[in-house]
Coordinates of C-alpha atoms (C1' of nucleotides) in Angstrom, one line a residue:
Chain A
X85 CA 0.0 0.0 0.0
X86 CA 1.7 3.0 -0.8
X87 CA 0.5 5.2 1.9
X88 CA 1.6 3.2 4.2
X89 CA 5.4 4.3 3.4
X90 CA 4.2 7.6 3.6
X91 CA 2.8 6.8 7.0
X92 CA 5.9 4.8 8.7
X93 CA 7.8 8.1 7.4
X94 CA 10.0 10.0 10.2
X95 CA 7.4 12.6 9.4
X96 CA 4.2 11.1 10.9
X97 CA 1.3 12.5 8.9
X98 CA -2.4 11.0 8.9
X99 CA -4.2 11.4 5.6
X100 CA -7.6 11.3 7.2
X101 CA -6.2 14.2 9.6
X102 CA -4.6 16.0 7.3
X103 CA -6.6 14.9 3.6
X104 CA -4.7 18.2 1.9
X105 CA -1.2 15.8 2.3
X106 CA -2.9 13.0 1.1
X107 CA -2.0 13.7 -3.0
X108 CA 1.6 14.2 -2.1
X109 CA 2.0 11.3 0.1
X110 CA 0.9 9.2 -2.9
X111 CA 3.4 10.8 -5.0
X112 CA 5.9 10.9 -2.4
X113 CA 5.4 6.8 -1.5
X114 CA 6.9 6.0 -4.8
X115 CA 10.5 8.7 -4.2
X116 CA 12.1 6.4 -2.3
X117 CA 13.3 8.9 -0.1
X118 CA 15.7 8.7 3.2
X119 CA 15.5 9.6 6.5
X120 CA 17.5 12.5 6.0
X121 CA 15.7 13.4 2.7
X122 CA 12.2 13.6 4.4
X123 CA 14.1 16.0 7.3
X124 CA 14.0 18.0 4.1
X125 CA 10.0 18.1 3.5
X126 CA 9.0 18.5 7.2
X127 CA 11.3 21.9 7.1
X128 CA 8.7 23.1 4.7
X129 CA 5.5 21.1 5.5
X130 CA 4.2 23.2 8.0
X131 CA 4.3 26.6 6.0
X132 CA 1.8 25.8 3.4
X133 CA 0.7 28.7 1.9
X134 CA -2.9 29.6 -0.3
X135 CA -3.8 31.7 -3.0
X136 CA -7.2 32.6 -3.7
X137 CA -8.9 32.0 -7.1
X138 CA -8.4 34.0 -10.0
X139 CA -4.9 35.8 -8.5
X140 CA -1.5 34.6 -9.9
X141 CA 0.7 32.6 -7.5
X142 CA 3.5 34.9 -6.5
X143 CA 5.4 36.0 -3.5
X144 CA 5.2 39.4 -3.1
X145 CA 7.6 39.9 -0.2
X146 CA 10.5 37.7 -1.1
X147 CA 12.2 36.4 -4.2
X148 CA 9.9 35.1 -6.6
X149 CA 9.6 30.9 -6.0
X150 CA 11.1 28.8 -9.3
X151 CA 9.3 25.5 -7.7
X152 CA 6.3 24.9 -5.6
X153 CA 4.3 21.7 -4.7
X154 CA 0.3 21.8 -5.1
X155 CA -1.4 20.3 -2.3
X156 CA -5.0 21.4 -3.5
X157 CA -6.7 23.0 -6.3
X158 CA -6.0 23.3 -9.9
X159 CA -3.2 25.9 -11.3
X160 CA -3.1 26.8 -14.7
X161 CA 0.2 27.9 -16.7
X162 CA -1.3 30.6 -18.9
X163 CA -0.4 33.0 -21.4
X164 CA -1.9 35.7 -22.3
X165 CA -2.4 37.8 -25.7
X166 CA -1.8 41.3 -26.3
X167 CA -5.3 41.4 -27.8
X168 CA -6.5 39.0 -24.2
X169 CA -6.9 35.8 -25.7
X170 CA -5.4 33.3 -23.2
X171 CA -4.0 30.1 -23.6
X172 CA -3.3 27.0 -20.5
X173 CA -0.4 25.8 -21.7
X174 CA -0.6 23.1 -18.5
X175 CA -2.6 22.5 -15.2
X176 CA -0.7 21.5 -12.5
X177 CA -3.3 19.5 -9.9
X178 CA -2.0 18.2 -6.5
X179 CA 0.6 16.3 -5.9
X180 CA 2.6 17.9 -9.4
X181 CA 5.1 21.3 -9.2
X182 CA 5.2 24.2 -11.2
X183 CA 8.4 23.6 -12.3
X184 CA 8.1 25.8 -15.1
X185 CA 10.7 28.5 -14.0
X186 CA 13.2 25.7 -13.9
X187 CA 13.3 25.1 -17.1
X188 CA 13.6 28.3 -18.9
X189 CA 10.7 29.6 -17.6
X190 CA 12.0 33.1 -17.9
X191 CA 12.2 33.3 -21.1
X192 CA 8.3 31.8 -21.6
X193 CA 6.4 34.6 -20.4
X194 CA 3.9 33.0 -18.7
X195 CA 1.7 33.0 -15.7
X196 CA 1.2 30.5 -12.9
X197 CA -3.1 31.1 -12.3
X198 CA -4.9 29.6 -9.4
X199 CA -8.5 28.7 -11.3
X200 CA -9.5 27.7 -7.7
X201 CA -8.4 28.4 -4.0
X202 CA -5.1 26.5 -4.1
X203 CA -2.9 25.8 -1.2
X204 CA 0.4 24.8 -1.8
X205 CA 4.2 25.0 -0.3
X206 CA 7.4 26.5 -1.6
X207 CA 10.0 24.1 -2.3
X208 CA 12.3 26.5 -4.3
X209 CA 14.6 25.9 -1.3
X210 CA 14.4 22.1 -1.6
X211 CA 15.0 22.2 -5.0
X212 CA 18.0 24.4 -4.9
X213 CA 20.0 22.5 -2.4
X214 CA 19.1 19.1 -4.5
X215 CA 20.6 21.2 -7.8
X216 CA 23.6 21.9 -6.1
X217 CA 23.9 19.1 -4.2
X218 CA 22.1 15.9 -6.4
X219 CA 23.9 13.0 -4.9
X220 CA 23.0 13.8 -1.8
X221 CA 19.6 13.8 -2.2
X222 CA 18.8 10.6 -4.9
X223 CA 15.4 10.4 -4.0
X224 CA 14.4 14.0 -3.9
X225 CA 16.2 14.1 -7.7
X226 CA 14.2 11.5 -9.0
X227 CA 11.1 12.6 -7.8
X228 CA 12.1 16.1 -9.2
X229 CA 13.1 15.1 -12.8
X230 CA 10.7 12.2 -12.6
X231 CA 7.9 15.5 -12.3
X232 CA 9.5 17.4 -15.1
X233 CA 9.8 14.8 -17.6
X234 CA 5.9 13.8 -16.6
X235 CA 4.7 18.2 -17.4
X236 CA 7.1 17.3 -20.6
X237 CA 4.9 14.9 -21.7
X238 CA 2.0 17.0 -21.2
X239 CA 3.5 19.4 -23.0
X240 CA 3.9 17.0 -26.2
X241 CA 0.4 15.9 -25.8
X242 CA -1.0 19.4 -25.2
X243 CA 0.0 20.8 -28.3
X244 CA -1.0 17.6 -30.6
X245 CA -4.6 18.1 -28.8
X246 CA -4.4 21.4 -30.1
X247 CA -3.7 21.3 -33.1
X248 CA -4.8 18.1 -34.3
X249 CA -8.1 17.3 -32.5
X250 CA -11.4 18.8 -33.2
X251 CA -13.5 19.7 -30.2
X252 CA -14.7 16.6 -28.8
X253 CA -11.4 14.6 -29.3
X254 CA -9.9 17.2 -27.4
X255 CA -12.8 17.0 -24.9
X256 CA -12.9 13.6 -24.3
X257 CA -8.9 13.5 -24.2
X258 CA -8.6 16.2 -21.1
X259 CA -11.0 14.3 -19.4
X260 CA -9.0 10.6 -19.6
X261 CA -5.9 12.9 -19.2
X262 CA -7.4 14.4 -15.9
X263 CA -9.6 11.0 -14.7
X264 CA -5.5 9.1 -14.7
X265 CA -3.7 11.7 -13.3
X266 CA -6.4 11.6 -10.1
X267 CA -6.3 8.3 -10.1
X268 CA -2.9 8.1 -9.0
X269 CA -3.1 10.5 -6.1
X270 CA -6.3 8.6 -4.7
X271 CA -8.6 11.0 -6.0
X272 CA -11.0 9.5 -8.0
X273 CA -14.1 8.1 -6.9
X274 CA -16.3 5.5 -8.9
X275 CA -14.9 6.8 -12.2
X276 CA -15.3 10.7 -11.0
X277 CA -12.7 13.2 -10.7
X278 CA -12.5 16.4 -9.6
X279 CA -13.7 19.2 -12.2
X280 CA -14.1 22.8 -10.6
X281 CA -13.4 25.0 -13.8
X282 CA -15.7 26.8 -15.4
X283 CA -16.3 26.1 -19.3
X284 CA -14.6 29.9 -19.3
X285 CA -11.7 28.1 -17.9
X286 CA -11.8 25.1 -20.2
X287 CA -11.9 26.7 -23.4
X288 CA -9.0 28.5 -22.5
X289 CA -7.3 24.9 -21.9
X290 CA -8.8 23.6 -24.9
X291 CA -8.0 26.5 -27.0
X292 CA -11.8 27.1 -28.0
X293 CA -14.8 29.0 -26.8
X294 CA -16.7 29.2 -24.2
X295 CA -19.9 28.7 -26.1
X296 CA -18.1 25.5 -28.0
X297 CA -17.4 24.1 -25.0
X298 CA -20.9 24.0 -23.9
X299 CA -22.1 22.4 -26.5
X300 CA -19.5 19.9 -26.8
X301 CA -19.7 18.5 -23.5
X302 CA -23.4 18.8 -24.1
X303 CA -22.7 16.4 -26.8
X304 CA -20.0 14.2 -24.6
X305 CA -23.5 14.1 -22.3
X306 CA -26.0 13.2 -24.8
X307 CA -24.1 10.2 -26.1
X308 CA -24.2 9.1 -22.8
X309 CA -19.8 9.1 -22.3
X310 CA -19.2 11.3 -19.1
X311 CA -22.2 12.8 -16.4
X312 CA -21.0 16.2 -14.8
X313 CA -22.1 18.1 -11.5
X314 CA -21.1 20.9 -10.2
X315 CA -17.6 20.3 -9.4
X316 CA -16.9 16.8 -10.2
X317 CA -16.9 14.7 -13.8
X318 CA -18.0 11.1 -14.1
X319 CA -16.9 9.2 -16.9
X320 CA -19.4 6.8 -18.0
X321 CA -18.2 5.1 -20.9
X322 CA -14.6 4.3 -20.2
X323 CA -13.8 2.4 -23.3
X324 CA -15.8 4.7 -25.8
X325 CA -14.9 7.9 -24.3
X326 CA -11.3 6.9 -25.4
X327 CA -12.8 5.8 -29.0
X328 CA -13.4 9.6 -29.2
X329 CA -10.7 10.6 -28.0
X330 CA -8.9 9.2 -30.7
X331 CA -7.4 5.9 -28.7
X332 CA -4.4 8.1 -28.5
X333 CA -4.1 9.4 -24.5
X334 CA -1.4 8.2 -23.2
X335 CA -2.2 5.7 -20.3
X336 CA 0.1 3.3 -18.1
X337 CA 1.6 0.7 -20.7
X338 CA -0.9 1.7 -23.4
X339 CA -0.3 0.5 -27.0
X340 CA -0.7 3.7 -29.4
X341 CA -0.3 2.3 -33.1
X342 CA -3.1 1.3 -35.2
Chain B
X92 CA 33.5 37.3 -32.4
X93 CA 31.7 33.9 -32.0
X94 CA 33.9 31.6 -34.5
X95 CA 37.1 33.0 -33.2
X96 CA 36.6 31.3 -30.1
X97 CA 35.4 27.8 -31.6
X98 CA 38.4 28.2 -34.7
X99 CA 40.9 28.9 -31.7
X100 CA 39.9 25.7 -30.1
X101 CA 41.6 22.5 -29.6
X102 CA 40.0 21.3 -32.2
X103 CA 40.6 22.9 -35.4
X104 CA 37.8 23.6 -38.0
X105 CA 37.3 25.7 -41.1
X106 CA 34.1 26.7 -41.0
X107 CA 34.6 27.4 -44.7
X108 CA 35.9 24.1 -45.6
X109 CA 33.2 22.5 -43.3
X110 CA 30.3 24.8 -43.5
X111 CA 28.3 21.8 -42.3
X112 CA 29.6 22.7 -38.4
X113 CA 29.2 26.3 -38.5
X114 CA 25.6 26.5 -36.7
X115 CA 27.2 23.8 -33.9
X116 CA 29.7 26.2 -33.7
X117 CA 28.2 29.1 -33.1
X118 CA 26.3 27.7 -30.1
X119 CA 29.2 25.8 -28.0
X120 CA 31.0 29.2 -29.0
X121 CA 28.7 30.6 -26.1
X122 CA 29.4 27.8 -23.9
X123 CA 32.9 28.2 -22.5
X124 CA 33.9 24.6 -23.4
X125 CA 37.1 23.5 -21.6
X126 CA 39.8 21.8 -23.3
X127 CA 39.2 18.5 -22.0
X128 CA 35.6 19.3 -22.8
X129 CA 36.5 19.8 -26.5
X130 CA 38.4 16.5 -26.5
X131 CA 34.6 15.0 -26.0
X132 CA 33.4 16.4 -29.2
X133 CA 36.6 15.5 -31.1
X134 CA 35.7 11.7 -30.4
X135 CA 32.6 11.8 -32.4
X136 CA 32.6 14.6 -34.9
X137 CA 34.4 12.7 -37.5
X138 CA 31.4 10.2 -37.2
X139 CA 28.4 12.2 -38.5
X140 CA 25.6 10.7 -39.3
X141 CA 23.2 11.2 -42.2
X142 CA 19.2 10.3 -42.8
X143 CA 17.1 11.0 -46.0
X144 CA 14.2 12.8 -46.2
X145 CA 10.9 11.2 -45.0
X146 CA 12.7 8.9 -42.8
X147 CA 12.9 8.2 -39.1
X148 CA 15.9 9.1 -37.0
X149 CA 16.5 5.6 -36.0
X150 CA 19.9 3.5 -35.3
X151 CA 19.3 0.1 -36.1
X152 CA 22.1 -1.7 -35.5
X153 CA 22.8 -0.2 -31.8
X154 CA 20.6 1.0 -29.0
X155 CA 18.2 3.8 -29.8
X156 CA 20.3 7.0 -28.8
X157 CA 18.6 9.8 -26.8
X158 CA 20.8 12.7 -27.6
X159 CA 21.5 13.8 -31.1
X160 CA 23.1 17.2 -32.4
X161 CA 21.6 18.3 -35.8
X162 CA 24.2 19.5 -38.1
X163 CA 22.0 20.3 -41.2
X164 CA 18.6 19.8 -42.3
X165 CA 15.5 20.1 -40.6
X166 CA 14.1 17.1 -38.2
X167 CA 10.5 17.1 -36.8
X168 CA 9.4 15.5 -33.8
X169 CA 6.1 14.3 -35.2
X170 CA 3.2 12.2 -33.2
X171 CA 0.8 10.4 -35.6
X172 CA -2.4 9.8 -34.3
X173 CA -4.6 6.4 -35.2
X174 CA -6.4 7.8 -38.5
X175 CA -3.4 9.3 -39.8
X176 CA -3.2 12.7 -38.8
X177 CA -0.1 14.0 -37.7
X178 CA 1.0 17.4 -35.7
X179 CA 4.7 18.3 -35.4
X180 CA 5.4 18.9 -32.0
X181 CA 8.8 20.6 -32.6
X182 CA 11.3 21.3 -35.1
X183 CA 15.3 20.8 -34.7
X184 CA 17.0 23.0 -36.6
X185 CA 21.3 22.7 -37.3
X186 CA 22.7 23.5 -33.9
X187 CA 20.0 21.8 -31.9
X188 CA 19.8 18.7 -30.0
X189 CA 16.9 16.0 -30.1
X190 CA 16.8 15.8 -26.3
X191 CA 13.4 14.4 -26.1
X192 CA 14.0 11.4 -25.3
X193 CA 16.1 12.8 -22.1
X194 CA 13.3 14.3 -21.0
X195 CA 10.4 11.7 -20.3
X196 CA 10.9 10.6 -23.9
X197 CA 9.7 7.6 -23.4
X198 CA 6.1 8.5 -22.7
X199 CA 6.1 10.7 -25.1
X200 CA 5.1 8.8 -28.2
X201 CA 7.1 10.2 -31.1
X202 CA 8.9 9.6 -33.9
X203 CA 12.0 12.2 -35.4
X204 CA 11.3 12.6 -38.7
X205 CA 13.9 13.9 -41.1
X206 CA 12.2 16.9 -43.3
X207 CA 14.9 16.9 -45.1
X208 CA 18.2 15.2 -45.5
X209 CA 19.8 15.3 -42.5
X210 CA 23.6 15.7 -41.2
X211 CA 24.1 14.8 -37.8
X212 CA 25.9 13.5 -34.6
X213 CA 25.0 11.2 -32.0
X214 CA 25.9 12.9 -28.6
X215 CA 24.4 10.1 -26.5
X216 CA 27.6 9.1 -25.0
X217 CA 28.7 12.7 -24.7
X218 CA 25.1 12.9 -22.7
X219 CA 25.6 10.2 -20.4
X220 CA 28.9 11.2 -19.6
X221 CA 27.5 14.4 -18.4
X222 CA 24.4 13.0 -16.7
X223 CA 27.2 10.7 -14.9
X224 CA 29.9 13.5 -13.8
X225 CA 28.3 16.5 -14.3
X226 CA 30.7 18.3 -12.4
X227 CA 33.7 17.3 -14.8
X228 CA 32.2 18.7 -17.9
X229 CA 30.6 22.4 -16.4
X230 CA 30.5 23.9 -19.9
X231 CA 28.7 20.8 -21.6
X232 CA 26.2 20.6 -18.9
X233 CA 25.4 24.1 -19.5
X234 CA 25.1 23.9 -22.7
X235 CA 22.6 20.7 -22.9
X236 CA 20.8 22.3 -19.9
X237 CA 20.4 25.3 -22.0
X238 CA 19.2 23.8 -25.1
X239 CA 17.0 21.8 -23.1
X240 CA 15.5 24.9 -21.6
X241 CA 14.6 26.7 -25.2
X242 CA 13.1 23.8 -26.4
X243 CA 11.1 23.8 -23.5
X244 CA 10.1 27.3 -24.0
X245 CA 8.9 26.5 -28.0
X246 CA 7.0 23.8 -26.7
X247 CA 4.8 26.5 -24.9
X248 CA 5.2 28.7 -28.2
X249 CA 3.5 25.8 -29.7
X250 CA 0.8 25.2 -27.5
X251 CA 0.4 28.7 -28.0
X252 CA 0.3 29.2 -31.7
X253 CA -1.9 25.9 -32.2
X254 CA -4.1 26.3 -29.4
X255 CA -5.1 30.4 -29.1
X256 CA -3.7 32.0 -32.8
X257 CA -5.6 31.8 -36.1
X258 CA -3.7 30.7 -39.3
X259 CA -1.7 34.1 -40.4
X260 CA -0.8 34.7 -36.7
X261 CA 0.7 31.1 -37.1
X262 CA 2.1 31.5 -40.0
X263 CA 3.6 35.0 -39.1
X264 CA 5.0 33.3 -35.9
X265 CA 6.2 30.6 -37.2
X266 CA 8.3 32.8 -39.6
X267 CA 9.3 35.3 -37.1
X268 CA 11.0 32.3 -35.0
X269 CA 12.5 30.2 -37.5
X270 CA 14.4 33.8 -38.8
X271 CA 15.4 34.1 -34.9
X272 CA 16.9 30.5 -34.2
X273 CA 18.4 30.7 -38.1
X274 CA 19.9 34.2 -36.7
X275 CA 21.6 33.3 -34.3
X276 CA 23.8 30.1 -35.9
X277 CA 24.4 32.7 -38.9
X278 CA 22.5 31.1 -41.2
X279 CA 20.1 34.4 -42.7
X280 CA 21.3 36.4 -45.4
X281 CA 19.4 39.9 -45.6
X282 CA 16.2 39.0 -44.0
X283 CA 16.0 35.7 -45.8
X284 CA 16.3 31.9 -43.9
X285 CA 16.2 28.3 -45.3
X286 CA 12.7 26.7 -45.7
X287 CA 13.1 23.7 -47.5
X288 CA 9.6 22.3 -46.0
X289 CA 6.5 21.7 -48.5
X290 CA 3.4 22.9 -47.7
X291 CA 2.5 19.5 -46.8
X292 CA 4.7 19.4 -43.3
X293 CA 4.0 23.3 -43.1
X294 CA 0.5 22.0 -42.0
X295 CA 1.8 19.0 -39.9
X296 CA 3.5 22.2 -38.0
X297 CA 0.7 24.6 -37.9
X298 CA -2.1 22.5 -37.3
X299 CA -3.9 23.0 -40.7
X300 CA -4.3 21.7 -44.0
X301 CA -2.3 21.9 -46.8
X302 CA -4.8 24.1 -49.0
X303 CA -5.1 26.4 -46.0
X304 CA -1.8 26.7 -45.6
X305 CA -1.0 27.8 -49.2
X306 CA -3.6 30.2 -49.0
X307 CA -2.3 31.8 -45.7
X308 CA 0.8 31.8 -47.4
X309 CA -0.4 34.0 -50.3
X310 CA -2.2 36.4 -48.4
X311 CA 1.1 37.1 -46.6
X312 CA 3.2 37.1 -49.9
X313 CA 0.0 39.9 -51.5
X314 CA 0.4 42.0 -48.4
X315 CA 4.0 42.6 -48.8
X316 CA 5.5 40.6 -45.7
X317 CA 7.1 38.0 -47.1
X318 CA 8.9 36.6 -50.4
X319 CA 9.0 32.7 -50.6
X320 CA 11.1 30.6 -53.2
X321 CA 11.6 27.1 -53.5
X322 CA 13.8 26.3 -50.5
X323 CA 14.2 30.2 -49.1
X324 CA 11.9 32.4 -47.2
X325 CA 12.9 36.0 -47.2
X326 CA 11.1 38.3 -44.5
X327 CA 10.1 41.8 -46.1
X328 CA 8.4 44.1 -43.7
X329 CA 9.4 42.9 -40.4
X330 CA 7.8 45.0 -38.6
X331 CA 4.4 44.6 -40.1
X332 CA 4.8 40.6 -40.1
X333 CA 5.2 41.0 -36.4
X334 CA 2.3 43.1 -35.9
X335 CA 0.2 40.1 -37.7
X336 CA 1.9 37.5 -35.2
X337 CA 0.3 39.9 -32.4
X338 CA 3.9 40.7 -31.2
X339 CA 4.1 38.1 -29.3
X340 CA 6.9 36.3 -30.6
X341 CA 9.7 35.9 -27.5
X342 CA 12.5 37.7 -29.1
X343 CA 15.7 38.3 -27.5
X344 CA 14.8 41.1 -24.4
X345 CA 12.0 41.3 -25.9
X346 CA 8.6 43.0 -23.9
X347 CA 5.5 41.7 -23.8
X348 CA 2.3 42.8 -21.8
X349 CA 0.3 45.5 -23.6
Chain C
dC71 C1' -35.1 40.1 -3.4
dG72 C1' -31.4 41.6 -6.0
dC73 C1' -26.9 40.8 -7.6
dA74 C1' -23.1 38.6 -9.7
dC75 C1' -21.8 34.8 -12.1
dA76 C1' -22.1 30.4 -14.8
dT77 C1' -24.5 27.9 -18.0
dT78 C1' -27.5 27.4 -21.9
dT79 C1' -29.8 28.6 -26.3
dG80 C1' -30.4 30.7 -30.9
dA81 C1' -29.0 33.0 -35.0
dC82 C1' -25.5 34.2 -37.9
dG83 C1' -21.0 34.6 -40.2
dA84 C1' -16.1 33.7 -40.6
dG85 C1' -12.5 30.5 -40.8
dA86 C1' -10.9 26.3 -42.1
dA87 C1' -11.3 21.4 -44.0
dT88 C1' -12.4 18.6 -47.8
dC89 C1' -12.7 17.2 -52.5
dA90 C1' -11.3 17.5 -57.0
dA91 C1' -9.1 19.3 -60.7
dC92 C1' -5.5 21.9 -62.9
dT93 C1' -0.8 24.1 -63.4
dG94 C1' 4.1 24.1 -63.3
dC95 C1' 8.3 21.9 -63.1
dA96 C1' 12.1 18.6 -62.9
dG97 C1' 13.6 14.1 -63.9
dT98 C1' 13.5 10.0 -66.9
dG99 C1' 13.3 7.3 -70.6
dG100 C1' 12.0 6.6 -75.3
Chain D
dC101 C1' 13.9 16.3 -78.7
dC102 C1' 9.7 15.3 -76.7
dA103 C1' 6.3 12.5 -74.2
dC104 C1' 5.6 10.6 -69.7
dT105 C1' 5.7 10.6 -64.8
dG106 C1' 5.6 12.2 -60.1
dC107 C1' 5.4 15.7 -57.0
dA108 C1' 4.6 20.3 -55.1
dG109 C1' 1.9 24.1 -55.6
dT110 C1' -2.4 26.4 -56.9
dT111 C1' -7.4 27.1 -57.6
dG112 C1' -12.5 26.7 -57.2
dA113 C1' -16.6 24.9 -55.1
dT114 C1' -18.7 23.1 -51.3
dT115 C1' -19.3 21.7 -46.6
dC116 C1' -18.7 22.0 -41.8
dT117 C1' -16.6 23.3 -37.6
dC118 C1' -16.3 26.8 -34.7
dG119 C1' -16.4 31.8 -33.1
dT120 C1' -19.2 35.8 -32.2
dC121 C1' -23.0 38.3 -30.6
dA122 C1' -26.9 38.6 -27.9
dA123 C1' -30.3 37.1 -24.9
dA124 C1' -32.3 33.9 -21.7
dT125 C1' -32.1 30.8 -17.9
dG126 C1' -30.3 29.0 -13.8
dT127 C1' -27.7 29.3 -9.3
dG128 C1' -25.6 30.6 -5.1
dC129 C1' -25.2 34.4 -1.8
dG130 C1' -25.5 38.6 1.0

DNA sequence: CGCACATTTGACGAGAATCAACTGCAGTGG
DNA sequence: CCACTGCAGTTGATTCTCGTCAAATGTGCG
């Protein structure tokens, strides 16, 4: 069970006392990491900090932060137009780091967006001393370049959803890419996930309208593939929700060609 | 001057008897190579590669290499989805590495497709090497940290351009940064840069068809921005063709918010 | 209740894909 | 020398996806 290496840590943390960890831990349980190594998170752990919806993550006291660990809520990497279209070019959800700025992320002029009430903690620190110092921290590494390579392959499959699918591919797509990566931080529920954003929100990730986006997921709907509610997605129709979506998402060990 | 520095090195190289090395040159030129660093890229530069048009990047008789320095020609990292379609994720240009597969590669589902004939060298052992002893080799590290970092940042360009601009903004972007990354190895002459690429791949890149992408072509020729021939694109009015990208191509220092 | 905000609906037009045909050009072989 | 071939580019006609505008409906909240 992989909490349970999260649990027998040095750092004793309940999930069902404190549920905002419990994404983390699950990512966390696979790191490996040492005693010493874990010495590193609990330095951090208890300074969590929140930004409210809408407002762009960013320390306005200190040094801006070039790595920070979502606990809760969705942030979006945006950019913006000149004219005010805006583009998500990723959403980080808990358990992943906006590790953006670490790899020439100031040179990509873009925004870190909370599209909910996110609470999160700064592990710019962390990160630094693992830079400088990698072979002393092997587990804390690999769980950092294990998370980059992971929002590089988002990347990839961001921009061939994009510009190859038409709306309801890309749909269907982000919802599988969204119901897996829940799934491995224990947050899915009976084929749910979490879905707060506003169809605003999504056609900014999607890279189409707000109207288009109502009437493709009234479509999705229709056809009977996903159910929403308020703040949650259900998919219905696992296996031909990813017949729409093109049998090309990338899921654990998937075949891709035809 | 930038080839000074790379003809004063240990390892010496005409770039006018080898004009295929320039572009290389001009980037490690920037990256304060030590001598023992230049020994490295003495081992393998006598062994270039080369791949024809259409084909796949792919050593058969060895191990796949991750790491591969483009010397000339244009390669595409290209995913192909089930019915066919394909989107061009990036483009490597002479002077840039095909680090992909360093970087969650694995995942990532695609192929390196040579646009045109290719020239280049396999750097995987350089790679390793560095990955290994990072410490030992300072000015290599930087230097694939660095690449690694812009072609992180025209990943987000592409999410960009496919996701939020419509097709003369692409097109006008898409110019506007192949002059930039042609600029810097030296390879423009009076506003003009090699575009070898049919119309055909042009779409691949952008996101559109083939038709549409001729006719977004020809409005840009009729309103004086650019002049195309067969395997050159010249940019006229750079200004004006960066008003039509929305000025938000990331050029060097460049400003951005309205 | 009134307000702000998100979702939904309809009507319309612009942008882009598709299909099919035609042009221009370079290479090839008779 | 010229016909033939293949390929990239071009053009027109048509269809369809999607964006835009505007209004209506729903929903939570002070």
């Amino acid at each position: 069970m992989a909490l349970a290496a999260f649990e027998s840590s040095p750092i004793k943390m309940d999930p069902k006392k404190a549920p905002q960890f419990t994404s983390v831990a699950r990512r966390l349980a696979g790191a490996n990491l040492q005693a010493h190594e874990w010495e590193l998170l609990s330095s951090v752990l208890g300074h969590s900090l929140e930004c409210r919806a809408g407002h762009d993550i960013e320390k306005k006291d200190t040094k801006p932060s070039r790595c920070r660990l979502v606990l809760m809520g969705f942030v979006g990497m945006a950019r913006t137009l000149a004219d005010g279209r805006r583009q998500m070019v990723d959403i980080h959800l808990p358990g992943d780091i906006t590790a953006c700025e670490r790899l020439g992320g100031a040179q990509a002029n873009v925004a870190f967006v909370c599209l909910t009430d996110v609470r999160y903690i700064d592990v710019d620190s962390i990160a630094q001393m693992v830079d400088d110092e990698p072979t002393l921290f092997p587990g804390w590494q690999k769980f950092l370049k294990d998370l980059e390579e992971e929002a590089h392959v988002r990347l990839i499959d961001q921009v061939v959803r994009t510009g190859r699918m038409v709306a309801h591919e890309r749909m269907a797509d982000l919802a599988l890419d969204l119901f897996h990566r829940f799934e491995r931080v224990g947050m899915t529920a009976s084929g749910s996930f979490p879905m707060p954003l506003t169809q605003d929100v999504l056609g900014d990730i999607l890279g189409m309208s707000t109207v288009h986006v109502n009437r493709t997921l009234q479509q999705l709907r229709r056809e009977g593939l996903i159910r929403t509610t308020s703040n949650r997605w259900q998919i219905v129709d696992m296996e031909r929700l990813r017949h729409v979506a093109g049998g090309n998402q990338s899921r654990p060990g998937g075949t891709t060609t035809h």
